[in-house]
XYZ file of C-alpha atoms in Angstrom:
524
model
C 7.550 229.146 134.299
C 8.198 232.899 134.668
C 5.409 235.219 133.570
C 7.996 237.820 132.598
C 11.470 237.393 131.241
C 12.906 240.885 131.577
C 16.394 240.304 130.255
C 17.569 243.508 131.930
C 21.208 244.097 132.682
C 22.812 245.924 135.605
C 21.583 249.268 134.185
C 17.938 248.247 134.739
C 17.502 250.366 137.909
C 18.433 253.460 135.828
C 16.001 252.462 133.064
C 13.241 251.978 135.611
C 13.926 255.394 137.174
C 13.842 257.127 133.763
C 10.617 255.352 132.866
C 8.972 256.401 136.147
C 10.041 260.015 135.457
C 8.743 260.261 131.884
C 5.650 258.056 132.234
C 3.482 260.683 134.056
C 4.391 263.313 131.416
C 3.271 261.140 128.496
C 0.295 259.867 130.478
C -1.048 263.344 131.322
C -0.337 264.656 127.850
C -2.252 261.780 126.318
C -5.273 262.483 128.553
C -5.513 266.267 128.537
C -4.156 267.435 125.173
C -7.092 267.606 122.685
C -6.813 265.833 119.358
C -5.073 267.923 116.708
C -3.472 267.183 113.386
C -1.177 264.237 113.824
C -2.210 263.530 117.434
C -3.978 260.264 118.275
C -7.737 259.973 118.201
C -9.737 259.047 121.309
C -9.582 255.332 120.466
C -5.880 255.546 119.700
C -5.286 257.322 123.018
C -7.098 254.512 124.830
C -4.840 251.961 123.178
C -1.763 254.013 124.138
C -2.939 254.221 127.765
C -3.423 250.459 127.929
C 0.037 249.953 126.420
C 1.662 252.391 128.863
C -0.093 250.727 131.812
C 1.165 247.308 130.762
C 4.631 248.758 130.271
C 4.519 250.248 133.776
C 3.518 246.866 135.200
C 6.408 245.273 133.300
C 8.980 247.741 134.618
C 7.681 247.527 138.180
C 8.063 243.757 138.022
C 11.543 243.998 136.557
C 12.658 246.550 139.122
C 11.950 243.936 141.778
C 14.266 241.534 140.013
C 18.023 241.634 139.924
C 19.839 239.818 137.166
C 23.346 238.972 138.318
C 26.325 238.791 136.018
C 26.374 235.105 136.887
C 23.014 234.686 135.193
C 20.988 234.222 138.391
C 17.556 235.844 138.472
C 16.210 236.187 141.992
C 12.801 237.417 143.065
C 12.674 237.621 146.833
C 15.384 239.083 149.055
C 15.277 236.132 151.483
C 15.742 233.282 149.022
C 18.604 230.900 149.552
C 20.170 227.703 148.277
C 20.540 224.638 150.450
C 22.610 221.468 150.121
C 22.208 218.487 152.425
C 25.507 217.449 153.982
C 25.814 213.691 154.280
C 28.392 212.176 156.626
C 30.576 209.412 155.197
C 29.099 207.003 157.738
C 25.503 207.756 156.770
C 23.434 204.814 155.425
C 22.582 207.063 152.460
C 26.008 206.331 151.010
C 25.407 202.596 151.014
C 27.019 199.746 152.910
C 29.605 198.441 150.468
C 32.236 196.585 152.536
C 34.789 197.410 149.851
C 34.668 201.117 150.734
C 34.657 203.227 153.877
C 31.331 204.805 152.965
C 28.241 203.963 154.974
C 27.887 202.704 158.558
C 31.045 201.044 159.987
C 30.790 197.586 161.496
C 31.444 198.938 165.008
C 32.074 202.142 166.892
C 35.731 201.180 167.189
C 35.953 200.834 163.410
C 34.225 204.206 163.049
C 36.866 205.933 165.176
C 39.685 204.147 163.344
C 38.344 205.364 160.005
C 37.930 208.912 161.257
C 41.432 208.965 162.707
C 42.904 207.573 159.494
C 41.386 210.505 157.663
C 42.372 212.974 160.368
C 46.025 211.984 160.181
C 46.121 212.593 156.438
C 44.100 215.762 156.902
C 46.496 217.190 159.471
C 49.440 216.412 157.209
C 47.727 218.255 154.362
C 46.988 221.284 156.544
C 50.568 221.439 157.811
C 51.983 221.261 154.292
C 49.690 223.961 152.968
C 49.879 226.421 155.857
C 53.620 226.204 156.418
C 54.703 228.107 153.284
C 51.776 230.547 153.410
C 52.219 232.467 156.642
C 52.059 235.858 155.009
C 49.365 238.275 153.997
C 47.597 237.340 150.779
C 45.508 239.923 149.014
C 42.285 238.397 147.778
C 40.339 240.456 145.269
C 36.607 240.101 145.790
C 33.615 241.795 144.224
C 31.613 244.061 146.514
C 28.183 243.924 144.883
C 25.849 241.316 146.366
C 22.142 240.636 146.723
C 20.565 238.863 149.678
C 19.339 235.417 148.633
C 19.869 231.867 149.885
C 21.066 228.493 148.600
C 21.201 225.247 150.637
C 23.136 221.939 150.179
C 23.307 218.626 152.276
C 26.820 217.371 153.473
C 28.330 213.880 153.958
C 31.601 212.776 155.601
C 34.683 211.600 153.685
C 37.288 211.228 156.376
C 39.551 208.587 154.906
C 40.841 210.589 151.960
C 42.208 213.404 154.060
C 40.309 216.124 152.230
C 36.868 216.295 153.813
C 34.208 214.687 155.947
C 30.884 215.524 154.279
C 29.302 214.937 150.875
C 26.870 216.970 148.770
C 24.895 216.342 145.610
C 26.199 218.738 142.959
C 24.886 219.390 139.426
C 27.208 220.875 136.825
C 27.234 221.334 133.066
C 24.659 221.851 130.324
C 22.748 219.631 130.411
C 23.418 219.313 134.171
C 24.916 216.084 135.473
C 24.716 214.990 139.108
C 27.819 214.145 141.148
C 28.487 213.172 144.766
C 31.141 215.603 145.948
C 33.114 216.126 149.136
C 32.219 219.519 150.633
C 35.517 220.768 151.985
C 36.275 224.064 153.726
C 39.974 223.303 153.320
C 39.953 223.071 149.513
C 39.688 225.894 146.996
C 39.472 223.776 143.837
C 36.154 222.253 142.782
C 36.810 219.273 140.531
C 35.126 216.168 139.153
C 36.222 212.926 137.549
C 36.162 213.982 133.954
C 37.021 213.413 130.312
C 37.771 216.099 127.738
C 38.986 216.305 124.132
C 42.289 214.685 124.922
C 43.787 212.558 122.144
C 46.989 212.113 124.119
C 45.536 211.418 127.557
C 47.791 209.711 130.080
C 47.543 205.941 130.120
C 47.534 206.219 133.902
C 43.931 207.348 133.772
C 41.943 205.129 136.115
C 38.497 206.694 135.805
C 36.143 203.781 135.346
C 33.112 204.998 137.290
C 29.768 205.674 135.649
C 29.543 209.232 136.992
C 32.122 210.996 134.850
C 31.809 214.580 133.680
C 32.027 214.654 129.888
C 33.307 218.224 129.647
C 33.324 218.267 125.844
C 29.600 217.430 125.863
C 28.692 220.340 128.152
C 27.539 223.321 126.083
C 28.740 225.730 128.774
C 32.187 224.305 129.579
C 34.918 226.782 128.609
C 38.558 225.774 129.138
C 40.845 228.427 130.619
C 43.710 229.171 128.195
C 47.155 228.330 129.491
C 48.458 231.676 128.201
C 46.028 233.684 130.361
C 47.018 235.544 133.532
C 44.351 233.525 135.341
C 46.320 230.370 134.573
C 49.841 231.723 134.965
C 49.264 233.891 138.063
C 45.910 233.373 139.795
C 45.891 229.575 139.619
C 49.527 229.112 140.532
C 48.465 228.323 144.125
C 46.115 225.678 142.751
C 49.046 223.866 141.125
C 48.546 225.092 137.567
C 51.169 223.774 135.166
C 53.641 225.985 133.310
C 53.459 223.816 130.187
C 51.653 225.753 127.447
C 52.103 224.224 123.968
C 49.792 226.758 122.279
C 48.211 229.983 123.621
C 44.691 228.537 123.601
C 45.605 225.125 125.017
C 43.740 224.376 128.281
C 45.371 225.386 131.563
C 46.478 222.170 133.247
C 46.915 221.278 136.914
C 48.633 218.599 138.959
C 46.945 218.668 142.384
C 48.556 216.515 145.053
C 47.316 215.619 148.521
C 49.457 214.787 151.530
C 48.249 211.166 151.608
C 49.711 210.576 148.138
C 46.497 211.100 146.188
C 47.059 212.935 142.911
C 44.617 214.436 140.412
C 45.692 215.793 137.027
C 43.432 217.691 134.667
C 42.487 221.050 133.180
C 40.781 224.176 134.524
C 37.591 225.485 132.989
C 34.440 227.462 133.722
C 30.994 225.908 133.650
C 27.456 226.298 134.944
C 26.197 224.863 138.239
C 22.481 224.276 138.692
C 20.942 224.848 142.144
C 17.453 225.079 143.584
C 16.259 228.156 145.476
C 14.331 227.874 148.728
C 11.141 228.697 146.821
C 11.663 225.683 144.552
C 12.877 227.492 141.438
C 15.941 226.021 139.735
C 18.560 228.558 138.733
C 22.028 228.588 137.210
C 25.279 229.896 138.628
C 27.435 230.538 135.581
C 31.197 230.821 135.135
C 32.042 228.627 138.111
C 35.652 227.488 137.969
C 35.874 223.696 137.934
C 38.615 221.177 137.437
C 38.234 218.412 134.868
C 40.339 215.661 136.483
C 41.284 213.067 133.873
C 44.020 211.269 135.790
C 43.404 210.193 139.382
C 45.847 208.159 141.436
C 45.019 207.356 145.038
C 42.093 207.281 147.397
C 39.255 208.920 145.429
C 37.606 205.693 144.302
C 34.475 206.231 146.408
C 33.583 209.753 145.328
C 33.123 211.867 142.212
C 35.111 214.931 143.207
C 35.480 217.824 145.635
C 33.415 220.974 146.146
C 35.881 223.680 147.171
C 34.508 225.704 150.087
C 37.826 227.251 151.101
C 38.504 230.984 150.979
C 39.828 231.689 147.511
C 38.540 234.014 144.803
C 37.802 231.054 142.515
C 36.306 228.656 145.065
C 32.650 227.681 144.809
C 32.013 229.092 148.304
C 33.220 232.579 147.380
C 31.498 232.482 143.975
C 28.144 231.459 145.466
C 28.448 233.831 148.430
C 28.720 236.749 146.006
C 25.258 235.867 144.726
C 23.586 235.045 148.035
C 24.147 237.769 150.588
C 27.880 237.445 151.207
C 27.300 234.412 153.434
C 27.314 230.667 153.712
C 26.405 228.589 156.748
C 26.435 225.000 157.865
C 24.956 223.075 160.750
C 26.219 219.643 161.811
C 24.228 217.229 163.951
C 25.876 214.634 166.190
C 27.687 212.172 163.895
C 26.013 209.360 165.866
C 22.524 210.804 165.336
C 19.777 208.861 163.500
C 19.987 209.129 159.721
C 16.760 211.154 159.521
C 18.588 214.123 161.090
C 20.293 216.016 158.291
C 23.300 218.308 158.239
C 22.994 221.214 155.853
C 25.018 223.799 153.966
C 23.279 227.044 152.993
C 24.205 229.995 150.820
C 22.249 233.075 151.910
C 20.281 233.940 155.033
C 19.389 230.872 157.088
C 15.721 230.585 158.057
C 15.868 228.061 160.870
C 14.445 228.142 164.376
C 15.257 231.453 166.132
C 18.767 231.576 167.565
C 18.646 234.109 170.407
C 22.160 233.195 171.568
C 23.929 233.983 168.299
C 27.462 235.262 168.898
C 29.904 236.775 166.439
C 33.669 236.829 166.300
C 36.295 237.931 163.817
C 36.821 235.703 160.793
C 40.439 236.072 159.701
C 40.565 235.837 155.915
C 43.436 235.951 153.477
C 46.243 235.047 155.885
C 46.458 231.267 155.498
C 44.224 230.606 152.507
C 42.153 228.625 151.869
C 41.483 228.100 155.578
C 39.135 230.110 157.788
C 41.054 231.340 160.829
C 39.624 232.717 164.078
C 41.099 234.894 166.812
C 41.154 232.691 169.926
C 42.441 234.192 173.179
C 42.255 231.195 175.511
C 40.559 228.053 176.822
C 38.828 227.609 180.151
C 37.852 224.461 182.053
C 35.043 224.891 184.587
C 35.418 228.649 184.293
C 39.150 228.743 185.020
C 41.368 230.091 182.255
C 44.281 227.800 181.477
C 47.813 229.181 181.522
C 48.574 228.963 177.808
C 51.218 231.062 176.001
C 49.516 233.713 173.878
C 51.736 233.134 170.842
C 50.036 229.795 170.123
C 46.933 231.757 169.048
C 48.760 234.168 166.715
C 47.775 233.280 163.147
C 50.162 235.910 161.788
C 53.023 234.277 163.668
C 53.737 230.592 164.186
C 50.350 229.638 165.641
C 46.698 230.320 164.989
C 43.384 228.465 164.975
C 41.298 227.374 161.988
C 37.764 226.037 161.615
C 37.800 222.829 159.580
C 34.855 220.706 158.475
C 37.240 218.039 157.170
C 38.866 217.019 160.463
C 36.831 215.026 162.989
C 38.815 215.530 166.196
C 40.129 218.864 167.430
C 43.899 219.076 167.092
C 45.668 221.159 169.726
C 49.287 222.224 169.410
C 51.329 220.628 172.192
C 51.457 223.619 174.618
C 47.645 223.794 174.478
C 47.064 220.037 174.508
C 49.208 219.507 177.613
C 47.301 222.165 179.573
C 43.875 220.875 178.522
C 44.662 217.239 179.348
C 46.135 218.272 182.716
C 42.909 220.120 183.560
C 40.851 216.974 182.869
C 43.095 214.455 184.610
C 41.840 215.032 188.149
C 38.107 214.798 187.271
C 38.793 211.704 185.128
C 41.023 209.980 187.687
C 38.004 208.051 189.002
C 37.809 206.216 185.662
C 40.279 203.590 184.491
C 42.600 205.041 181.846
C 42.962 202.848 178.762
C 45.728 202.581 176.156
C 43.986 201.562 172.936
C 45.936 203.199 170.095
C 42.677 204.394 168.567
C 43.877 207.899 167.784
C 42.511 210.104 170.557
C 45.272 210.561 173.112
C 43.245 210.106 176.303
C 40.709 207.245 176.616
C 39.044 205.717 179.660
C 36.482 203.145 180.782
C 32.988 204.605 180.933
C 31.867 202.419 183.858
C 29.856 204.728 186.123
C 30.207 207.635 183.691
C 27.831 210.602 183.847
C 28.179 213.783 181.818
C 27.745 215.829 184.995
C 31.129 214.507 186.168
C 32.936 216.171 183.260
C 34.273 219.741 183.533
C 32.819 222.346 181.188
C 35.172 223.318 178.402
C 34.982 226.712 176.681
C 36.954 228.340 173.882
C 37.263 232.109 174.303
C 37.648 234.526 171.407
C 39.534 237.811 171.600
C 36.411 239.925 171.062
C 34.476 238.334 173.930
C 32.562 235.551 172.168
C 32.698 232.112 173.790
C 32.100 228.629 172.395
C 30.820 226.303 175.128
C 30.184 222.952 173.401
C 28.130 220.194 175.036
C 30.106 217.448 176.784
C 29.294 214.928 174.032
C 31.215 217.113 171.570
C 34.520 216.666 173.415
C 33.990 213.352 175.247
C 33.230 210.876 172.474
C 32.229 207.220 172.305
C 35.203 205.259 170.955
C 34.152 201.647 171.559
C 31.816 199.596 173.722
C 32.505 200.764 177.265
C 35.168 203.234 176.114
C 35.144 207.013 175.921
C 37.896 209.368 174.793
C 38.577 213.067 174.958
C 38.041 214.356 171.433
C 41.451 216.005 171.242
C 44.727 214.988 169.669
C 48.133 216.572 169.992
C 49.962 218.174 167.097
C 53.384 219.749 166.886
C 54.419 223.240 167.848
C 54.961 225.578 166.042
C 51.763 224.753 164.237
C 48.063 225.371 163.835
C 45.245 224.368 166.174
C 42.335 222.837 164.245
C 38.742 222.954 165.545
C 37.259 219.796 164.025
C 33.711 218.982 163.052
C 32.811 216.966 166.166
C 33.466 219.990 168.385
C 31.407 222.083 165.936
C 28.379 219.768 166.159
C 24.965 220.988 167.284
C 25.815 224.549 166.305
C 24.975 226.740 163.350
C 28.105 228.323 161.843
C 27.628 231.394 159.644
C 30.560 232.643 157.536
C 30.035 236.306 156.620
C 32.708 236.874 153.982
C 31.923 240.536 153.350
C 32.179 241.627 156.981
C 34.792 239.029 158.034
C 32.581 237.706 160.813
C 31.897 234.189 162.068
C 28.522 233.749 163.736
C 27.667 230.707 165.834
C 24.898 229.523 168.112
C 23.619 226.238 169.563
C 21.126 224.701 167.147
C 19.205 221.505 166.525
C 19.891 222.060 162.805
C 16.168 222.043 162.033
C 15.698 223.901 158.769
C 12.399 225.489 157.739
């Protein structure tokens, strides 16, 4: 429980400054001016001094606080929020054979599930990026305070929208949901019911965890007549139908794998826990109340949108916690006691002396996070790859994606990379398994030291040199595959989550920088 509840608004720094200016004047006058008619007696002056001292203590305390417009009150400049990221194949999600959550029956089945999701994911990315290759102005607030929020992530490959899950609390009173954390989605939505007398009979929401939006004291539907609905949310598939000015803004959100969610947009409160243990509220978070769901979302409660969009949860939370969010992914085959995490704010993990930074290209192909790659090397030799494949403002480009498992290379890049590995891998029997990865081989006699070192080079000099296990993956008993798949050109190269493993990735949205460094993902 807080000792003080200041209730100050954004003008509080001015109030504090004025108080500090006038306090010495009143203080000295109270001490040195002798009692006269109408002036306090000695006892009264003592009471006034005690009152002024307490008031000074109050204002000093409040000046150390900052009350955000979102309703967050933060004490220390290094606080953060953390979510655990839970992979879809983690035992934490159960072992129901009727779903694809939890540990697969075999490594081969694991790869098949991941590739099923990757195929749908790539289709979704292609559909979304194709029409959006133009500059998009994204209006963002510029006032931030440095604080930190963390969340755990879990994988959800088979629905084509994400690979990792988080526990997410929304509403008043807060209700817990298991959500896909997806850097390729801008909309945060949950399975939901609202005041809908004429709801579609197609509604198939039968799960226990359903957001009862009409029972949340803080849920506020967005009117369909508002500019937010008609203009801002057009990219999020808002519907033009508006029977009355105050009717809720509807959406019909469709995924490339055929999944469809229909509902209404609203704002509500999300409850998170700071690194110091205090629970706080992030208010006015845009959420989708999805009342009709058709497709592959049976296993999960919704999606947490981490894409770059002014209304995404990532951008909303980053405004409150130091402009930044970060995630760190352990090997997807690691023991379940090793946890992936998602953090909003400054990350306080083991020192990372090898932290590098490169340009984060924002607003070009929203909601994706693009990077400026200049080339790929194998064993220190730069491959002869046409430069236009890296041009995000043209027909190419590279994005970071937590929702894809493999790394998808456009054909001109894929052909050069595979050619560079063929000679070193010629000593192993090549296998045709139709698992998804395009190059698989027998691992008889395999040693990591036999594999060339791959590196991705960025235009500003940074270099990602992943460990061998991040691009030579176990596909089955006695089988390994290169963790790359080919995709069409023109098109976008996608750096998937397996290649991102064992690194901390820091997205600095204010300065448009992506930081990365090798990490064990041990959080303190």
